[in-house]
Amino acid sequence: MQRVLIATSNPGKLRDFAGAAAVHGIEIAGIPNFSSLPLVVEDGHTFEENARKKAEEYSRYAPGEIVVADDSGLELDALKGSPGVHSARYAADQPHLADANTDDEANNARVLRELKHVPSDKRTARFVCVLAAARDGQTVQTFRGVAEGIILDTPRGANGFGYDPLFYFPQIEKTFAQLSAEEKSKYSHRGAAFRQFLDWCEKQITENEI
Ligand code: ITT
C-alpha cells in the first residue's frame, strides 16, 4: 500500500496523517472533491460511532477503496471526560446541539475558563483518536490511540491545531504545538491509531485480503 485515502475536513488532521505516513514512506490523499460532498452529521455518543459513520459514508464516494476517517477529542479528568466527542464544538453554548464547529481559539479559551480554579496536579487529560477504515459503505476495522498529558494555563507553541498549544506531554516536556507533524506522530493519539492501521494493512496484504 503506497497511498491512504483520508476523509476529513480538518487540515490539521491531514497534516498529522501526512506526518505519521511520511515516517513509513506512505502518501496521504484526500477524497476527490471532498469539499463538495454532503457533510456527515456527527451525532454519535462515542468516538467509535462517529468515526465509523464518517468512514462508511465517505467511502461510498471512492468505490472499492479503503477510506480512513477519525473521530477524536480531548477528555479532561477534572470535567469527567468533557468535552470528549464535542471537542470540535466546545465553545458553543450547547456543544451537544451545535451544528457547526467552533474555532480553535474559542475552544481553548473555554478549556482555560473551565479549569481556572483547578490545580496543576488535577489538570490531567487525554487525547483520544478512533480511526475507522471502511470500504463501499462498510467498516472493516477500527483502531484506538490515546495520548496522556496535562493542560497548561497558558498556550505554548505555534504548530498543530485544536488544543495542541495547551496539551503538555510530560515525556518530552513540550506541548504538541511545539512539535513538527512528524514528531507529533510519534507521541500522539492519531499517530498511535495510524500505526495500528498500518500494521493491520500489512497483515491483510500478507493474507491477500486487500
Ligand atoms: P472531521 O470530522 O472532518 O475529520 P473535525 O475537526 O470536525 O474534522 P472531529 O469531529 O473528530 O473532527 O473533532 C475533533 C476535535 O478534537 C478537533 O476539532 C480538535 O478540537 C480536537 N482534537 C482532536 N485531535 C486533536 C489533536 O491532535 N490536536 C489538537 N486538538 C485535537
Short mmCIF file of C-alpha atoms and ligand atoms in Angstrom, two decimals, residues 7-10 13 16 34 39 42 54 58 70-74 84-85 87-89 101 104 107 127-128 161-164 176 184 188-190, ligand 1:
data_model
loop_
_atom_site.label_atom_id
_atom_site.label_comp_id
_atom_site.label_asym_id
_atom_site.label_seq_id
_atom_site.Cartn_x
_atom_site.Cartn_y
_atom_site.Cartn_z
CA ALA A 7 -11.78 11.67 4.74
CA THR A 8 -11.54 14.84 6.84
CA SER A 9 -12.49 18.48 6.60
CA ASN A 10 -9.77 19.38 9.10
CA LYS A 13 -5.65 16.28 10.87
CA ASP A 16 -0.91 14.97 11.21
CA PHE A 34 -14.24 16.27 -0.62
CA LEU A 39 -21.23 16.79 5.50
CA GLU A 42 -21.64 13.58 13.85
CA LYS A 54 -17.73 9.20 8.61
CA TYR A 58 -17.38 8.91 2.64
CA ASP A 70 -11.09 9.60 12.53
CA ASP A 71 -13.15 10.95 15.35
CA SER A 72 -11.08 12.41 18.09
CA GLY A 73 -11.14 14.77 21.03
CA LEU A 74 -9.89 15.86 24.40
CA GLY A 84 -14.96 14.37 24.56
CA VAL A 85 -16.96 13.82 21.37
CA SER A 87 -14.40 18.81 21.38
CA ALA A 88 -14.79 20.46 17.96
CA ARG A 89 -17.80 22.50 19.20
CA ASN A 101 -17.55 23.53 14.66
CA ASP A 104 -9.83 26.58 17.98
CA ASN A 107 -12.46 26.22 22.26
CA PHE A 127 -6.42 12.98 23.56
CA VAL A 128 -8.32 10.05 22.06
CA PHE A 161 -4.18 22.63 15.65
CA GLY A 162 -7.07 22.46 18.09
CA TYR A 163 -5.99 22.04 21.71
CA ASP A 164 -2.33 21.32 20.88
CA PHE A 176 2.04 19.13 20.95
CA LYS A 184 3.89 14.76 17.00
CA SER A 188 0.07 11.40 19.55
CA HIS A 189 -3.22 9.54 19.73
CA ARG A 190 -3.57 9.89 15.94
P1 ITT B 1 -13.52 15.91 10.53
O1 ITT B 1 -14.72 15.39 11.30
O2 ITT B 1 -13.89 16.48 9.21
O3 ITT B 1 -12.40 14.94 10.46
P2 ITT B 1 -13.32 17.71 12.83
O4 ITT B 1 -12.35 18.78 13.24
O5 ITT B 1 -14.79 18.07 12.88
O6 ITT B 1 -12.91 17.19 11.36
P3 ITT B 1 -13.71 15.80 14.97
O7 ITT B 1 -15.18 15.85 14.88
O8 ITT B 1 -13.04 14.46 15.15
O9 ITT B 1 -13.02 16.44 13.70
O10 ITT B 1 -13.27 16.77 16.16
C1 ITT B 1 -12.03 16.64 16.73
C2 ITT B 1 -11.72 17.89 17.57
O11 ITT B 1 -10.94 17.47 18.70
C3 ITT B 1 -10.82 18.84 16.78
O12 ITT B 1 -11.57 19.81 16.09
C4 ITT B 1 -9.95 19.43 17.88
O13 ITT B 1 -10.64 20.47 18.52
C5 ITT B 1 -9.79 18.26 18.85
N1 ITT B 1 -8.61 17.44 18.51
C6 ITT B 1 -8.59 16.17 18.01
N2 ITT B 1 -7.34 15.76 17.77
C7 ITT B 1 -6.54 16.78 18.11
C8 ITT B 1 -5.15 16.99 18.06
O14 ITT B 1 -4.33 16.07 17.57
N3 ITT B 1 -4.68 18.15 18.47
C9 ITT B 1 -5.49 19.12 18.95
N4 ITT B 1 -6.81 19.03 19.00
C10 ITT B 1 -7.35 17.87 18.59
#
